[in-house]
mmCIF file of C-alpha atoms in Angstrom:
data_model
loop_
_atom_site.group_PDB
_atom_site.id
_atom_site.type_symbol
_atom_site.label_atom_id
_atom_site.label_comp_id
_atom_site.label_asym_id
_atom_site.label_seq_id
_atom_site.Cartn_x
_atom_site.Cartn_y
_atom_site.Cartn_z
ATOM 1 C CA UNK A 1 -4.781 -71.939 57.940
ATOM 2 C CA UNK A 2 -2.354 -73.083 55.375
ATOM 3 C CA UNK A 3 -2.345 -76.896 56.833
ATOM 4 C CA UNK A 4 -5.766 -76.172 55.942
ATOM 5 C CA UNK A 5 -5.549 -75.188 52.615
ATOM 6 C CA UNK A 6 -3.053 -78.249 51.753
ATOM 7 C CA UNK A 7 -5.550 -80.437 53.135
ATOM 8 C CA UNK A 8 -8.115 -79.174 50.623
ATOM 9 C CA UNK A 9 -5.725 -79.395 47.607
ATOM 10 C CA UNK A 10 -4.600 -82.782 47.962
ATOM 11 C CA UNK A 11 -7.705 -84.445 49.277
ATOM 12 C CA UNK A 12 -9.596 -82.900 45.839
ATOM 13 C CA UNK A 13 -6.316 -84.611 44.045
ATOM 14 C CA UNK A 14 -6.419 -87.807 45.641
ATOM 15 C CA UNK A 15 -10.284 -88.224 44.903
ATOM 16 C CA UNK A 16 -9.767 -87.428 41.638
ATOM 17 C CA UNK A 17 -6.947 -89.731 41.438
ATOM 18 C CA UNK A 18 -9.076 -92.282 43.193
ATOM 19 C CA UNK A 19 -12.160 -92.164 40.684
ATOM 20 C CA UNK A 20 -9.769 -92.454 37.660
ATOM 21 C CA UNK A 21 -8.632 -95.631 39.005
ATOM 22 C CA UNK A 22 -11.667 -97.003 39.145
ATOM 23 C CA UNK A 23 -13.426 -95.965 35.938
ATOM 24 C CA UNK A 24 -10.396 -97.845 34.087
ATOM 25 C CA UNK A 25 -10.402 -101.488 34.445
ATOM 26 C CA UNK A 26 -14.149 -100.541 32.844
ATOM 27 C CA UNK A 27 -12.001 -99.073 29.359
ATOM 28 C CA UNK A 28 -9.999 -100.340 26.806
ATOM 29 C CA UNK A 29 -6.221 -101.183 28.197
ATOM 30 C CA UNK A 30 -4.736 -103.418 25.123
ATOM 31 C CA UNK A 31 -6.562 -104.427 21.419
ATOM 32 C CA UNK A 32 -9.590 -103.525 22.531
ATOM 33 C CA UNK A 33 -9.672 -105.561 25.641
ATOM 34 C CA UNK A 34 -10.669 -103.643 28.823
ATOM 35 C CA UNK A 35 -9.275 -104.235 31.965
ATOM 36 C CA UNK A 36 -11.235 -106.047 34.016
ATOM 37 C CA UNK A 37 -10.577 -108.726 31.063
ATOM 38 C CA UNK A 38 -6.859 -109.249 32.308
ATOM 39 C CA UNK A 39 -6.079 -111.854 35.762
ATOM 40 C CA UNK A 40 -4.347 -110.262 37.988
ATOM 41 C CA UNK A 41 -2.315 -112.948 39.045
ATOM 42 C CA UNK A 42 -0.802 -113.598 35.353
ATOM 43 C CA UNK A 43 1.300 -110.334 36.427
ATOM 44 C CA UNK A 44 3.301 -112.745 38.974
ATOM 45 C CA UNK A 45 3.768 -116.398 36.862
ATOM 46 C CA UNK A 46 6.346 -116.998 34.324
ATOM 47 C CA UNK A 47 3.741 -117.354 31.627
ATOM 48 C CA UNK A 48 2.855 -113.841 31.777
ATOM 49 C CA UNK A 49 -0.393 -112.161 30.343
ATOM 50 C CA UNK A 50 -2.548 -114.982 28.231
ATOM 51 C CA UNK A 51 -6.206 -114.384 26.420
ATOM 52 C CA UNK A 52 -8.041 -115.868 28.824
ATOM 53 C CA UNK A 53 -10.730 -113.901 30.473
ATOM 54 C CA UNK A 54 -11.146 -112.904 34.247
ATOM 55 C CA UNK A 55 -14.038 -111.969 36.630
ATOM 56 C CA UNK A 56 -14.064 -109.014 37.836
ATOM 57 C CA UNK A 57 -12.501 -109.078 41.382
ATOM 58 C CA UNK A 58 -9.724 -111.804 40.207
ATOM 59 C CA UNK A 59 -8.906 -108.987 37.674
ATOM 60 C CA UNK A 60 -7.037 -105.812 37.016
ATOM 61 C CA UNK A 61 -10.303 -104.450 38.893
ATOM 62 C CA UNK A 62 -8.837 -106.090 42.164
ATOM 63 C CA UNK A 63 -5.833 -103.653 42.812
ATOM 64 C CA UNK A 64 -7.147 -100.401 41.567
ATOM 65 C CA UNK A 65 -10.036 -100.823 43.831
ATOM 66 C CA UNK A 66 -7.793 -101.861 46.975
ATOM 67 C CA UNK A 67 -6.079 -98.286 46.250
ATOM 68 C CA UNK A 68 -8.983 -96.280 45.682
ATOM 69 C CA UNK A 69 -10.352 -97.822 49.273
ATOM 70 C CA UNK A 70 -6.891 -96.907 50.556
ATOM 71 C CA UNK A 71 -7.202 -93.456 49.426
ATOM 72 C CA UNK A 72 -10.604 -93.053 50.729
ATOM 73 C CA UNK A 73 -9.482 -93.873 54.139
ATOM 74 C CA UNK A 74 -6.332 -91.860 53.822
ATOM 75 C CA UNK A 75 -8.848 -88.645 53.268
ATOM 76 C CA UNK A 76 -11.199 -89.665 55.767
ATOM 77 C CA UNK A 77 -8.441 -89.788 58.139
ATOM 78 C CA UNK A 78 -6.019 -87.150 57.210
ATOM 79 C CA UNK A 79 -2.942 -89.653 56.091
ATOM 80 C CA UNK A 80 -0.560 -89.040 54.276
ATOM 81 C CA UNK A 81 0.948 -92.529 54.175
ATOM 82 C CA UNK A 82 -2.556 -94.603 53.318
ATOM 83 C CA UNK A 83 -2.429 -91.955 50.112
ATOM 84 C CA UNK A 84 0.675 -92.339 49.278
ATOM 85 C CA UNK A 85 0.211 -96.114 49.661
ATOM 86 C CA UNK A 86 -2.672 -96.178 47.041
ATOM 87 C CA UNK A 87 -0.725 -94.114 44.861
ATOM 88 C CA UNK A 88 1.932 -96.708 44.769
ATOM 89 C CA UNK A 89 -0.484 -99.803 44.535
ATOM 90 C CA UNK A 90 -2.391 -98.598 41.715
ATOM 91 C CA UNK A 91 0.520 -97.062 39.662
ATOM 92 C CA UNK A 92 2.780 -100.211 40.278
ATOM 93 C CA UNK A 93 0.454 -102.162 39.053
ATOM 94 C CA UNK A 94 -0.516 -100.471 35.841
ATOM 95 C CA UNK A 95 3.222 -100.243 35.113
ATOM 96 C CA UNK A 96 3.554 -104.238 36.136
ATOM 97 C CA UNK A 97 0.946 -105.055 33.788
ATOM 98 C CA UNK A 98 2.442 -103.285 31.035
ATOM 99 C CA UNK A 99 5.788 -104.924 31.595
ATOM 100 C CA UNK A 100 3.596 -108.486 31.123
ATOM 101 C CA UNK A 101 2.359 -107.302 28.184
ATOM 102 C CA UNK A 102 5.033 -105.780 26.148
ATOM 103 C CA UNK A 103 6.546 -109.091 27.361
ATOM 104 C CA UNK A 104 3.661 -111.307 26.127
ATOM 105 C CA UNK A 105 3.337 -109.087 22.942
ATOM 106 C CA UNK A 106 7.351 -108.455 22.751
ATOM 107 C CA UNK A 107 6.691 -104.633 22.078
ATOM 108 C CA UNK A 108 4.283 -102.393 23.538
ATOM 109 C CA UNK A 109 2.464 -100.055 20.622
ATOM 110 C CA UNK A 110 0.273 -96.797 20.788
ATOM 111 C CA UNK A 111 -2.293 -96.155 18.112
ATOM 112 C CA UNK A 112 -5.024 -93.885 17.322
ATOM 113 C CA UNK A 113 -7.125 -96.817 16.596
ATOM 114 C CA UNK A 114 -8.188 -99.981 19.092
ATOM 115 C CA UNK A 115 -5.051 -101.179 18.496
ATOM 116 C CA UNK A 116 -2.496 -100.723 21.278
ATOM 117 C CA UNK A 117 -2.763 -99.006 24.465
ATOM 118 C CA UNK A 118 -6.196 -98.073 25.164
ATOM 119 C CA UNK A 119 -7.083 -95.310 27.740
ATOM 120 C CA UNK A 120 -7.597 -97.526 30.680
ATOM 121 C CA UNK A 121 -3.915 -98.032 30.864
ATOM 122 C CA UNK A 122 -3.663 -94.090 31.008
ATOM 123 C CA UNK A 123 -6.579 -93.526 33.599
ATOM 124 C CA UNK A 124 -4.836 -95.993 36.041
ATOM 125 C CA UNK A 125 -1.688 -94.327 35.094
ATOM 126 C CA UNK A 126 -3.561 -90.291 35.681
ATOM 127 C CA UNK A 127 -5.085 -91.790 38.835
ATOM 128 C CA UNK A 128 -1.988 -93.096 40.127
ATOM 129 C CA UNK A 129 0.042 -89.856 40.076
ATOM 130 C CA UNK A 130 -2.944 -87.786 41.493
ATOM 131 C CA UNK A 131 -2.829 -90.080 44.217
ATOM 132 C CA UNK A 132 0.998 -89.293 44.688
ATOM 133 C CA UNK A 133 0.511 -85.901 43.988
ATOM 134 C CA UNK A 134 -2.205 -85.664 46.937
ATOM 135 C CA UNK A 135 -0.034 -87.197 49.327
ATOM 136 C CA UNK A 136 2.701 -84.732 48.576
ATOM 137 C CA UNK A 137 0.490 -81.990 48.648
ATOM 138 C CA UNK A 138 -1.046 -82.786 52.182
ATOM 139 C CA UNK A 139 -0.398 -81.375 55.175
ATOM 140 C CA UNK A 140 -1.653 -84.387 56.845
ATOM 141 C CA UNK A 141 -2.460 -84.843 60.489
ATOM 142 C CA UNK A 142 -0.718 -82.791 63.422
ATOM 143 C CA UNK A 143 1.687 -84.827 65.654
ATOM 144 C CA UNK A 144 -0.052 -85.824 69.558
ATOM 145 C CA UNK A 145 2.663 -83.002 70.940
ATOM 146 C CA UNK A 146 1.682 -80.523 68.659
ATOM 147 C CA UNK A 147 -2.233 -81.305 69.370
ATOM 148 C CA UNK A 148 -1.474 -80.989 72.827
ATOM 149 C CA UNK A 149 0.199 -77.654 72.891
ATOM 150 C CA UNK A 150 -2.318 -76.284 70.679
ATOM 151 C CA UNK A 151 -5.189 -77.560 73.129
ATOM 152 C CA UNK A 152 -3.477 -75.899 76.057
ATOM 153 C CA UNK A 153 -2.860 -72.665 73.671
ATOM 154 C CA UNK A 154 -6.854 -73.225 72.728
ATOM 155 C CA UNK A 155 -7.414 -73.860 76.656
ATOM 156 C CA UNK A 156 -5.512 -70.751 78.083
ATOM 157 C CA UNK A 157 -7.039 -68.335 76.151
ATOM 158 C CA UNK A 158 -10.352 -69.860 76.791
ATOM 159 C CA UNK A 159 -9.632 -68.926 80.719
ATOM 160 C CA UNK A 160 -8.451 -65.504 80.053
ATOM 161 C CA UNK A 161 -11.681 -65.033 78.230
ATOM 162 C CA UNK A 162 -13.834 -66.215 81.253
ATOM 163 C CA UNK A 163 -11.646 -64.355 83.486
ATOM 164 C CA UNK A 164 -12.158 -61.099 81.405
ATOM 165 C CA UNK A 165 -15.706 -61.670 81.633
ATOM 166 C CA UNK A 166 -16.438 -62.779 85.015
ATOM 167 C CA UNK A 167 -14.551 -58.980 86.056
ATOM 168 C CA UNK A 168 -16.917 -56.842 83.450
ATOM 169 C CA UNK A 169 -19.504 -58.513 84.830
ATOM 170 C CA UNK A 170 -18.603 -57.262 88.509
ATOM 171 C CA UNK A 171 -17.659 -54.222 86.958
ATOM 172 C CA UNK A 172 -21.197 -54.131 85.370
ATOM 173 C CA UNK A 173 -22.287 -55.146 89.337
ATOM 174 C CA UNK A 174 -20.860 -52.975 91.144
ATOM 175 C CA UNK A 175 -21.670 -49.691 88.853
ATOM 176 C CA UNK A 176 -25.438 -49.301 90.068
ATOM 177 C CA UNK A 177 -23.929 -48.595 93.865
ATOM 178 C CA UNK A 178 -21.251 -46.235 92.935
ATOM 179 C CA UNK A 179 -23.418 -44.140 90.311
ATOM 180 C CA UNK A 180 -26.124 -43.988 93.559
ATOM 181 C CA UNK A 181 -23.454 -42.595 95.974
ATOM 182 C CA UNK A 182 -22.646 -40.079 93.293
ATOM 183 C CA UNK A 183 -26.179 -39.155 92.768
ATOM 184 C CA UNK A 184 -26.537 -38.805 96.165
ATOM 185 C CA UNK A 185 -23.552 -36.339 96.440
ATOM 186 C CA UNK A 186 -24.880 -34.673 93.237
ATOM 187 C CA UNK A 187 -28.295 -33.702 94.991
ATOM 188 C CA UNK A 188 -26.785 -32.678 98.063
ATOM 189 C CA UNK A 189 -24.533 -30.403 96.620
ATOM 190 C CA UNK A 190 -27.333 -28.954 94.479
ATOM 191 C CA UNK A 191 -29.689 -29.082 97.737
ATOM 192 C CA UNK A 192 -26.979 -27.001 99.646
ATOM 193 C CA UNK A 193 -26.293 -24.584 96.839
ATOM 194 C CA UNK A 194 -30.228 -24.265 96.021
ATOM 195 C CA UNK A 195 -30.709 -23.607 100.074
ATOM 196 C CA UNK A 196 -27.792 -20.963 100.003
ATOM 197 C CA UNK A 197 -29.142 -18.839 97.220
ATOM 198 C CA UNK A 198 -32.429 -19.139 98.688
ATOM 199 C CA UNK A 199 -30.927 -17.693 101.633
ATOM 200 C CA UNK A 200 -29.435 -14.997 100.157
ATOM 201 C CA UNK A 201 -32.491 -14.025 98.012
ATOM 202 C CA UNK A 202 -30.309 -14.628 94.708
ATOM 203 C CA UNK A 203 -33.285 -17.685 93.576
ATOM 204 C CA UNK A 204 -34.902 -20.494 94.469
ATOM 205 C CA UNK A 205 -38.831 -20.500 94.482
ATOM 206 C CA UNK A 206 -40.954 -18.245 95.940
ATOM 207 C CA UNK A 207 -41.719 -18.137 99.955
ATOM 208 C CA UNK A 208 -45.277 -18.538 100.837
ATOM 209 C CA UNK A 209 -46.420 -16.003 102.930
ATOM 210 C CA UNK A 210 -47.323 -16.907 106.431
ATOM 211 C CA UNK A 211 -49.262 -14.611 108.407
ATOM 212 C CA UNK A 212 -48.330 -13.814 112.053
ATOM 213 C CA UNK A 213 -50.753 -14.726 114.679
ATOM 214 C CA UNK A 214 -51.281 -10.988 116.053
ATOM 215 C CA UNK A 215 -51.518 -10.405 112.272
ATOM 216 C CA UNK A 216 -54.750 -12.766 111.630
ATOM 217 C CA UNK A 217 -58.754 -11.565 111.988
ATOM 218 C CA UNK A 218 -59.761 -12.520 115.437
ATOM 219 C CA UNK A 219 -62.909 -14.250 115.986
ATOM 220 C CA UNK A 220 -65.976 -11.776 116.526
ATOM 221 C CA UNK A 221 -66.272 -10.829 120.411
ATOM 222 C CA UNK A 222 -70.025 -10.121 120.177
ATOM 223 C CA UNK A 223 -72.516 -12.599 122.141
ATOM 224 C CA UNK A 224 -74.476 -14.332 119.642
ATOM 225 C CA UNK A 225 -78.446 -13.129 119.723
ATOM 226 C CA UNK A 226 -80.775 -15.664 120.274
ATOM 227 C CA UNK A 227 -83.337 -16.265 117.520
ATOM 228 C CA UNK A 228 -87.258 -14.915 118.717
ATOM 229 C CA UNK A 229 -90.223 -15.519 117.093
ATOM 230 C CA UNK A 230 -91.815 -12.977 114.962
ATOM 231 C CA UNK A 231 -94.598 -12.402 117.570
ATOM 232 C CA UNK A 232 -92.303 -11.822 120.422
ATOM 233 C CA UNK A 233 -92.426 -8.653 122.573
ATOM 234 C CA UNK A 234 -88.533 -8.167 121.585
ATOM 235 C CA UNK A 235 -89.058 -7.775 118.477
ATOM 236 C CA UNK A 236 -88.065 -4.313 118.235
ATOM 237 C CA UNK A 237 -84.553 -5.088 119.619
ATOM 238 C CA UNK A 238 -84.073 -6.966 117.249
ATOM 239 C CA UNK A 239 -82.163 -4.093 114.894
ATOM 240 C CA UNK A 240 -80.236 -2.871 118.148
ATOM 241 C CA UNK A 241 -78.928 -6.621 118.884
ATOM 242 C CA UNK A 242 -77.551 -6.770 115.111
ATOM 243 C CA UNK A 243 -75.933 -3.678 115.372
ATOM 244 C CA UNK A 244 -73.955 -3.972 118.045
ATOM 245 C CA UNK A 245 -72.908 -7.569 116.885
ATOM 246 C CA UNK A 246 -71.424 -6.026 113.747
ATOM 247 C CA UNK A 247 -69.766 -3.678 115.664
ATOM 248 C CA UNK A 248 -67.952 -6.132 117.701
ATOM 249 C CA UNK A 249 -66.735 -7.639 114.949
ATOM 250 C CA UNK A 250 -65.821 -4.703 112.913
ATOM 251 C CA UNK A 251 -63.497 -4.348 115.825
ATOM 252 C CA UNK A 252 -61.411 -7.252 114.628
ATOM 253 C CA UNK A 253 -60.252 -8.127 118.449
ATOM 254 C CA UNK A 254 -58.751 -4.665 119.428
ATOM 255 C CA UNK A 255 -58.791 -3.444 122.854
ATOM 256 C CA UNK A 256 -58.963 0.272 121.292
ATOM 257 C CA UNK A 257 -62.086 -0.581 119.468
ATOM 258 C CA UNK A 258 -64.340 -0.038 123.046
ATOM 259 C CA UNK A 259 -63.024 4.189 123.224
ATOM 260 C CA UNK A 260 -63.674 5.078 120.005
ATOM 261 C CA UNK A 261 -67.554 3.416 119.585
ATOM 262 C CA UNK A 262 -70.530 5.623 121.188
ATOM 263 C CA UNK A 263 -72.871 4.840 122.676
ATOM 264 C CA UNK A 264 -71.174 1.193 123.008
ATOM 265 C CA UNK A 265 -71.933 1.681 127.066
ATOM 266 C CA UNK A 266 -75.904 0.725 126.478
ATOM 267 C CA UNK A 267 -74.989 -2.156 124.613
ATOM 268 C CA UNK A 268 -73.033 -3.110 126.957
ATOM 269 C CA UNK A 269 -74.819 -2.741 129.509
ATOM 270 C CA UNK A 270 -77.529 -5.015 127.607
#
């Protein structure tokens, strides 16, 4: 978290720094000449800094844009040391060239007008210390042995995760069985208790009543009558057979029912 946070603060630094650097070959350095207006290889003869004019990579435009390229890959790759490089390149320079000058010149002056130092020399200056700034202010990359230790850290935890999981999700497996076999109990605890109150006449739903078989209606004893015909001689028995059918079945099957009918005998005898 905080190597983090460093990383941030001196990456926005050395950017900053790194933009500077370039925007100032582009403004005035000395009597209104700008910088990309100086050769950069003047810095190293014994003549010094002379009037003659530059292009712009054989200029002062060369270095600051080596260490603004420095500092881009120092951000890009978390370094410290490429930072801290192109802090050094473009603030060495700047301070070279105005050794050549105030040589060239024999004094260095600072005025509010054109005259003098112009701002370029101070952006290359401002650019130079963000850049050292950054670097200082960067955690910068973590060492192979602490990348390691961090990865098996990362790695073990990872594991106890997927162990933790892989057992709630037998846990999660195994619940439907046991909750059945408690069910199970449940109801057969509640079937035995719901049986012994039944028993005992304390509750349960009512019995149906089931009739004995001495205690159901018999089927009627009587012979069935044949039908006759309307114009049949029997006609008048007709009455007497239908009688003595609802008799026998007023009797309901009981052997007592033959003493106390008269006149049952003629029927029978029929």
């Amino acid at each position: 978290m905080v190597r983090g946070i460093r990383n941030t603060a001196g990456i926005i630094l050395a950017v900053v720094g790194a933009a500077a650097a370039l925007w100032a070959p582009f403004r005035s350095w000395y009597n209104g000449r700008v910088g990309h207006d100086f050769r950069v290889w003047e810095l190293f003869t014994g003549a010094g800094v002379t009037d003659s004019g530059a292009g712009l990579f054989a200029s002062m435009f060369l270095p600051l844009l080596v260490g603004a390229v420095l500092t881009l890959l120092g951000v890009v790759f978390r370094s410290r040391l490429l930072v801290l490089a192109a802090g050094i390149i473009t603030l060495g320079f700047a301070i070279l060239w105005m050794v050549r000058q105030g040589q060239a010149e024999g004094s260095l002056t600072v005025t509010g007008d054109s005259n003098g130092l112009g701002s370029g020399v101070g952006l290359a200056l401002l650019g130079g210390l963000l850049m050292l700034i950054g670097a200082a202010v960067m955690g910068g990359r973590e060492s192979r042995a602490v990348r390691t230790a961090r990865h098996e850290q990362d790695q073990r935890e990872r594991n106890a995760l997927d162990h933790e999981d892989r057992d709630s999700r037998g846990a999660e497996a195994e619940r439907p069985y046991g909750m059945a076999a408690r069910d199970q109990e449940t109801r057969d605890v509640a079937g035995a208790g719901s049986a012994r109150r039944t028993a005992s006449g304390e509750g349960g739903p009512p019995q149906r009543m089931v009739r004995r078989p001495e205690q159901q209606a018999s089927a009627p004893r009587g012979r069935p009558v044949p039908a006759r015909d309307a114009d049949s001689a029997d006609r008048g028995r007709e009455g007497f057979d239908r009688t003595q059918y609802e008799q026998n079945d007023g009797a309901g099957g009981s052997h007592d029912s033959k003493k106390g009918r008269s006149g049952g005998s003629d029927g029978a005898q029929w």
